Structure formats: C-alpha cells, structure tokens
mmCIF file with all atom_site columns, C-alpha atoms in Angstrom:
data_model
loop_
_atom_site.group_PDB
_atom_site.id
_atom_site.type_symbol
_atom_site.label_atom_id
_atom_site.label_alt_id
_atom_site.label_comp_id
_atom_site.label_asym_id
_atom_site.label_entity_id
_atom_site.label_seq_id
_atom_site.pdbx_PDB_ins_code
_atom_site.Cartn_x
_atom_site.Cartn_y
_atom_site.Cartn_z
_atom_site.occupancy
_atom_site.B_iso_or_equiv
_atom_site.pdbx_formal_charge
_atom_site.auth_seq_id
_atom_site.auth_comp_id
_atom_site.auth_asym_id
_atom_site.auth_atom_id
_atom_site.pdbx_PDB_model_num
ATOM 1   C CA . UNK A 1 1   ? -67.260 69.342 -19.405 1.00 0.00 ? 1064 UNK A CA 1
ATOM 2   C CA . UNK A 1 2   ? -67.855 72.384 -17.735 1.00 0.00 ? 1065 UNK A CA 1
ATOM 3   C CA . UNK A 1 3   ? -70.869 70.455 -16.417 1.00 0.00 ? 1066 UNK A CA 1
ATOM 4   C CA . UNK A 1 4   ? -68.828 67.262 -16.334 1.00 0.00 ? 1067 UNK A CA 1
ATOM 5   C CA . UNK A 1 5   ? -66.715 68.559 -13.875 1.00 0.00 ? 1068 UNK A CA 1
ATOM 6   C CA . UNK A 1 6   ? -69.468 70.045 -11.682 1.00 0.00 ? 1069 UNK A CA 1
ATOM 7   C CA . UNK A 1 7   ? -71.374 67.215 -11.339 1.00 0.00 ? 1070 UNK A CA 1
ATOM 8   C CA . UNK A 1 8   ? -68.129 65.030 -10.374 1.00 0.00 ? 1071 UNK A CA 1
ATOM 9   C CA . UNK A 1 9   ? -67.865 68.563 -7.205  1.00 0.00 ? 1072 UNK A CA 1
ATOM 10  C CA . UNK A 1 10  ? -70.571 67.843 -6.118  1.00 0.00 ? 1073 UNK A CA 1
ATOM 11  C CA . UNK A 1 11  ? -70.265 63.734 -5.970  1.00 0.00 ? 1074 UNK A CA 1
ATOM 12  C CA . UNK A 1 12  ? -67.223 63.960 -4.136  1.00 0.00 ? 1075 UNK A CA 1
ATOM 13  C CA . UNK A 1 13  ? -68.656 66.856 -1.435  1.00 0.00 ? 1076 UNK A CA 1
ATOM 14  C CA . UNK A 1 14  ? -71.986 64.589 -0.885  1.00 0.00 ? 1077 UNK A CA 1
ATOM 15  C CA . UNK A 1 15  ? -69.327 61.410 -0.573  1.00 0.00 ? 1078 UNK A CA 1
ATOM 16  C CA . UNK A 1 16  ? -67.548 63.542 2.514   1.00 0.00 ? 1079 UNK A CA 1
ATOM 17  C CA . UNK A 1 17  ? -70.605 65.101 3.935   1.00 0.00 ? 1080 UNK A CA 1
ATOM 18  C CA . UNK A 1 18  ? -72.245 61.464 4.413   1.00 0.00 ? 1081 UNK A CA 1
ATOM 19  C CA . UNK A 1 19  ? -69.162 60.186 5.594   1.00 0.00 ? 1082 UNK A CA 1
ATOM 20  C CA . UNK A 1 20  ? -68.280 62.580 8.471   1.00 0.00 ? 1083 UNK A CA 1
ATOM 21  C CA . UNK A 1 21  ? -72.046 62.332 9.136   1.00 0.00 ? 1084 UNK A CA 1
ATOM 22  C CA . UNK A 1 22  ? -72.001 58.517 9.985   1.00 0.00 ? 1085 UNK A CA 1
ATOM 23  C CA . UNK A 1 23  ? -68.657 58.491 11.639  1.00 0.00 ? 1086 UNK A CA 1
ATOM 24  C CA . UNK A 1 24  ? -69.344 59.696 14.812  1.00 0.00 ? 1087 UNK A CA 1
ATOM 25  C CA . UNK A 1 25  ? -66.757 60.480 17.758  1.00 0.00 ? 1088 UNK A CA 1
ATOM 26  C CA . UNK A 1 26  ? -65.929 58.403 20.666  1.00 0.00 ? 1089 UNK A CA 1
ATOM 27  C CA . UNK A 1 27  ? -66.345 61.497 22.857  1.00 0.00 ? 1090 UNK A CA 1
ATOM 28  C CA . UNK A 1 28  ? -70.237 60.196 24.152  1.00 0.00 ? 1091 UNK A CA 1
ATOM 29  C CA . UNK A 1 29  ? -68.948 57.251 25.218  1.00 0.00 ? 1092 UNK A CA 1
ATOM 30  C CA . UNK A 1 30  ? -67.427 57.366 28.995  1.00 0.00 ? 1093 UNK A CA 1
ATOM 31  C CA . UNK A 1 31  ? -64.087 55.775 29.155  1.00 0.00 ? 1094 UNK A CA 1
ATOM 32  C CA . UNK A 1 32  ? -63.424 56.221 33.001  1.00 0.00 ? 1095 UNK A CA 1
ATOM 33  C CA . UNK A 1 33  ? -66.014 53.672 33.749  1.00 0.00 ? 1096 UNK A CA 1
ATOM 34  C CA . UNK A 1 34  ? -64.954 50.368 31.599  1.00 0.00 ? 1097 UNK A CA 1
ATOM 35  C CA . UNK A 1 35  ? -67.645 47.871 32.125  1.00 0.00 ? 1098 UNK A CA 1
ATOM 36  C CA . UNK A 1 36  ? -66.509 43.355 31.347  1.00 0.00 ? 1099 UNK A CA 1
ATOM 37  C CA . UNK A 1 37  ? -70.177 41.520 29.946  1.00 0.00 ? 1100 UNK A CA 1
ATOM 38  C CA . UNK A 1 38  ? -70.742 38.927 29.330  1.00 0.00 ? 1101 UNK A CA 1
ATOM 39  C CA . UNK A 1 39  ? -73.145 37.129 26.762  1.00 0.00 ? 1102 UNK A CA 1
ATOM 40  C CA . UNK A 1 40  ? -74.767 35.364 24.483  1.00 0.00 ? 1103 UNK A CA 1
ATOM 41  C CA . UNK A 1 41  ? -75.106 37.553 21.078  1.00 0.00 ? 1104 UNK A CA 1
ATOM 42  C CA . UNK A 1 42  ? -78.352 38.082 19.683  1.00 0.00 ? 1105 UNK A CA 1
ATOM 43  C CA . UNK A 1 43  ? -76.846 39.340 16.129  1.00 0.00 ? 1106 UNK A CA 1
ATOM 44  C CA . UNK A 1 44  ? -74.146 40.431 14.746  1.00 0.00 ? 1107 UNK A CA 1
ATOM 45  C CA . UNK A 1 45  ? -73.619 43.117 12.019  1.00 0.00 ? 1108 UNK A CA 1
ATOM 46  C CA . UNK A 1 46  ? -70.038 43.543 10.355  1.00 0.00 ? 1109 UNK A CA 1
ATOM 47  C CA . UNK A 1 47  ? -70.875 46.508 7.839   1.00 0.00 ? 1110 UNK A CA 1
ATOM 48  C CA . UNK A 1 48  ? -69.147 49.949 7.404   1.00 0.00 ? 1111 UNK A CA 1
ATOM 49  C CA . UNK A 1 49  ? -68.468 52.417 9.576   1.00 0.00 ? 1112 UNK A CA 1
ATOM 50  C CA . UNK A 1 50  ? -68.317 49.680 12.643  1.00 0.00 ? 1113 UNK A CA 1
ATOM 51  C CA . UNK A 1 51  ? -69.208 46.705 13.320  1.00 0.00 ? 1114 UNK A CA 1
ATOM 52  C CA . UNK A 1 52  ? -71.457 46.075 15.461  1.00 0.00 ? 1115 UNK A CA 1
ATOM 53  C CA . UNK A 1 53  ? -72.935 43.008 18.194  1.00 0.00 ? 1116 UNK A CA 1
ATOM 54  C CA . UNK A 1 54  ? -75.726 42.669 20.431  1.00 0.00 ? 1117 UNK A CA 1
ATOM 55  C CA . UNK A 1 55  ? -75.804 40.319 23.732  1.00 0.00 ? 1118 UNK A CA 1
ATOM 56  C CA . UNK A 1 56  ? -77.734 39.445 25.947  1.00 0.00 ? 1119 UNK A CA 1
ATOM 57  C CA . UNK A 1 57  ? -76.213 39.035 29.094  1.00 0.00 ? 1120 UNK A CA 1
ATOM 58  C CA . UNK A 1 58  ? -79.039 37.851 30.923  1.00 0.00 ? 1121 UNK A CA 1
ATOM 59  C CA . UNK A 1 59  ? -80.015 41.175 32.932  1.00 0.00 ? 1122 UNK A CA 1
ATOM 60  C CA . UNK A 1 60  ? -80.516 42.798 29.679  1.00 0.00 ? 1123 UNK A CA 1
ATOM 61  C CA . UNK A 1 61  ? -79.516 43.207 26.131  1.00 0.00 ? 1124 UNK A CA 1
ATOM 62  C CA . UNK A 1 62  ? -77.264 45.836 25.308  1.00 0.00 ? 1125 UNK A CA 1
ATOM 63  C CA . UNK A 1 63  ? -75.697 46.945 21.402  1.00 0.00 ? 1126 UNK A CA 1
ATOM 64  C CA . UNK A 1 64  ? -72.209 46.799 21.368  1.00 0.00 ? 1127 UNK A CA 1
ATOM 65  C CA . UNK A 1 65  ? -70.174 48.974 18.813  1.00 0.00 ? 1128 UNK A CA 1
ATOM 66  C CA . UNK A 1 66  ? -67.003 47.474 17.608  1.00 0.00 ? 1129 UNK A CA 1
ATOM 67  C CA . UNK A 1 67  ? -64.372 48.670 15.280  1.00 0.00 ? 1130 UNK A CA 1
ATOM 68  C CA . UNK A 1 68  ? -64.806 48.952 11.886  1.00 0.00 ? 1131 UNK A CA 1
ATOM 69  C CA . UNK A 1 69  ? -65.252 45.618 9.600   1.00 0.00 ? 1132 UNK A CA 1
ATOM 70  C CA . UNK A 1 70  ? -61.919 45.621 7.936   1.00 0.00 ? 1133 UNK A CA 1
ATOM 71  C CA . UNK A 1 71  ? -59.744 46.570 11.238  1.00 0.00 ? 1134 UNK A CA 1
ATOM 72  C CA . UNK A 1 72  ? -62.004 43.847 13.372  1.00 0.00 ? 1135 UNK A CA 1
ATOM 73  C CA . UNK A 1 73  ? -61.390 41.347 10.218  1.00 0.00 ? 1136 UNK A CA 1
ATOM 74  C CA . UNK A 1 74  ? -57.431 42.479 10.110  1.00 0.00 ? 1137 UNK A CA 1
ATOM 75  C CA . UNK A 1 75  ? -57.393 41.454 14.042  1.00 0.00 ? 1138 UNK A CA 1
ATOM 76  C CA . UNK A 1 76  ? -58.931 38.359 13.619  1.00 0.00 ? 1139 UNK A CA 1
ATOM 77  C CA . UNK A 1 77  ? -62.205 39.083 14.421  1.00 0.00 ? 1140 UNK A CA 1
ATOM 78  C CA . UNK A 1 78  ? -64.011 36.849 11.440  1.00 0.00 ? 1141 UNK A CA 1
ATOM 79  C CA . UNK A 1 79  ? -68.600 36.975 11.467  1.00 0.00 ? 1142 UNK A CA 1
ATOM 80  C CA . UNK A 1 80  ? -68.099 33.358 11.765  1.00 0.00 ? 1143 UNK A CA 1
ATOM 81  C CA . UNK A 1 81  ? -66.660 33.628 15.063  1.00 0.00 ? 1144 UNK A CA 1
ATOM 82  C CA . UNK A 1 82  ? -69.354 35.984 16.811  1.00 0.00 ? 1145 UNK A CA 1
ATOM 83  C CA . UNK A 1 83  ? -72.121 34.423 15.030  1.00 0.00 ? 1146 UNK A CA 1
ATOM 84  C CA . UNK A 1 84  ? -76.288 34.045 16.458  1.00 0.00 ? 1147 UNK A CA 1
ATOM 85  C CA . UNK A 1 85  ? -75.848 31.644 20.588  1.00 0.00 ? 1148 UNK A CA 1
ATOM 86  C CA . UNK A 1 86  ? -72.489 32.509 20.071  1.00 0.00 ? 1149 UNK A CA 1
ATOM 87  C CA . UNK A 1 87  ? -70.927 32.760 24.116  1.00 0.00 ? 1150 UNK A CA 1
ATOM 88  C CA . UNK A 1 88  ? -68.475 36.662 24.433  1.00 0.00 ? 1151 UNK A CA 1
ATOM 89  C CA . UNK A 1 89  ? -66.664 39.077 26.343  1.00 0.00 ? 1152 UNK A CA 1
ATOM 90  C CA . UNK A 1 90  ? -66.567 42.388 25.728  1.00 0.00 ? 1153 UNK A CA 1
ATOM 91  C CA . UNK A 1 91  ? -64.308 44.821 27.706  1.00 0.00 ? 1154 UNK A CA 1
ATOM 92  C CA . UNK A 1 92  ? -65.424 48.798 26.926  1.00 0.00 ? 1155 UNK A CA 1
ATOM 93  C CA . UNK A 1 93  ? -67.182 52.192 28.336  1.00 0.00 ? 1156 UNK A CA 1
ATOM 94  C CA . UNK A 1 94  ? -70.281 52.558 28.392  1.00 0.00 ? 1157 UNK A CA 1
ATOM 95  C CA . UNK A 1 95  ? -72.635 55.425 26.381  1.00 0.00 ? 1158 UNK A CA 1
ATOM 96  C CA . UNK A 1 96  ? -72.917 58.155 28.197  1.00 0.00 ? 1159 UNK A CA 1
ATOM 97  C CA . UNK A 1 97  ? -76.547 58.743 26.889  1.00 0.00 ? 1160 UNK A CA 1
ATOM 98  C CA . UNK A 1 98  ? -77.956 55.654 25.645  1.00 0.00 ? 1161 UNK A CA 1
ATOM 99  C CA . UNK A 1 99  ? -77.957 53.064 28.755  1.00 0.00 ? 1162 UNK A CA 1
ATOM 100 C CA . UNK A 1 100 ? -78.118 49.415 27.039  1.00 0.00 ? 1163 UNK A CA 1
ATOM 101 C CA . UNK A 1 101 ? -74.581 50.778 24.041  1.00 0.00 ? 1164 UNK A CA 1
ATOM 102 C CA . UNK A 1 102 ? -71.288 50.129 24.888  1.00 0.00 ? 1165 UNK A CA 1
ATOM 103 C CA . UNK A 1 103 ? -68.247 50.696 22.608  1.00 0.00 ? 1166 UNK A CA 1
ATOM 104 C CA . UNK A 1 104 ? -66.259 47.972 22.690  1.00 0.00 ? 1167 UNK A CA 1
ATOM 105 C CA . UNK A 1 105 ? -61.938 47.841 23.349  1.00 0.00 ? 1168 UNK A CA 1
ATOM 106 C CA . UNK A 1 106 ? -61.462 43.939 23.151  1.00 0.00 ? 1169 UNK A CA 1
ATOM 107 C CA . UNK A 1 107 ? -63.685 41.407 22.439  1.00 0.00 ? 1170 UNK A CA 1
ATOM 108 C CA . UNK A 1 108 ? -63.074 37.882 24.231  1.00 0.00 ? 1171 UNK A CA 1
ATOM 109 C CA . UNK A 1 109 ? -64.716 34.479 21.656  1.00 0.00 ? 1172 UNK A CA 1
ATOM 110 C CA . UNK A 1 110 ? -63.623 31.315 23.135  1.00 0.00 ? 1173 UNK A CA 1
ATOM 111 C CA . UNK A 1 111 ? -60.176 31.344 24.604  1.00 0.00 ? 1174 UNK A CA 1
ATOM 112 C CA . UNK A 1 112 ? -58.589 33.908 22.318  1.00 0.00 ? 1175 UNK A CA 1
ATOM 113 C CA . UNK A 1 113 ? -58.994 37.769 23.113  1.00 0.00 ? 1176 UNK A CA 1
ATOM 114 C CA . UNK A 1 114 ? -59.304 40.507 20.383  1.00 0.00 ? 1177 UNK A CA 1
ATOM 115 C CA . UNK A 1 115 ? -58.161 43.948 20.929  1.00 0.00 ? 1178 UNK A CA 1
ATOM 116 C CA . UNK A 1 116 ? -60.042 46.167 18.536  1.00 0.00 ? 1179 UNK A CA 1
ATOM 117 C CA . UNK A 1 117 ? -58.468 49.480 19.676  1.00 0.00 ? 1180 UNK A CA 1
#
C-alpha cells in the first residue's frame, strides 16, 4: 500500500509540474502595443493549453495564441470556423521577443467578434 501511495504522489507531482511548465504567463506580451491584423488562416490547432492559428497577412505570417480550447468553444469560436483559407482579423498584443507572435484578445470571423479574455 505504501508503494502505491508513493507512486500516486509522484504521478500527481509530475502532472502539476508539467502543467506549471507548459503554461506561461502573459508578461511576455507587450500590452501597451495593441495590434490589429487581418489575414488568411494557414493553420489552426485547438489543443491544450491554448488554441492557436497561423495567419498570413501578406507581409508575413503570424502565430496567434488564442484562449484555451474550452474557452474558445464556450465563447463560440469552434474549430470549423477558422479553417485553412478563412479570413480572420485578430486584435491583441505582440510578444516582446518573438517578432511574429501575437496573443489575441479577440478574433473576428465573418461578421462576428469573439472576445477571448
């Protein structure tokens, strides 16, 4: 019984450490520099810990970090709405060190604005 308890404790600690490592804070993004980008979706992934899309603005491609998939779905942003080739507009903050990454506050798909935060 003791070895089972130790194994369980080790597994729980490993999961907690993994979650802490995988999730990042938002301080890496410049919230004083709001950007609005419109582009064509190159790819979209709705997986934990955050959904993300890559859009091509014509000038460059941006990796756009969205809210977690559970929140995007709860707010009405379903994966089938941001498929490859769709046009979207995102409003958010650029990463301070990664020049082609943006943290989205909202995304506009068609005529619908979806608040992500």
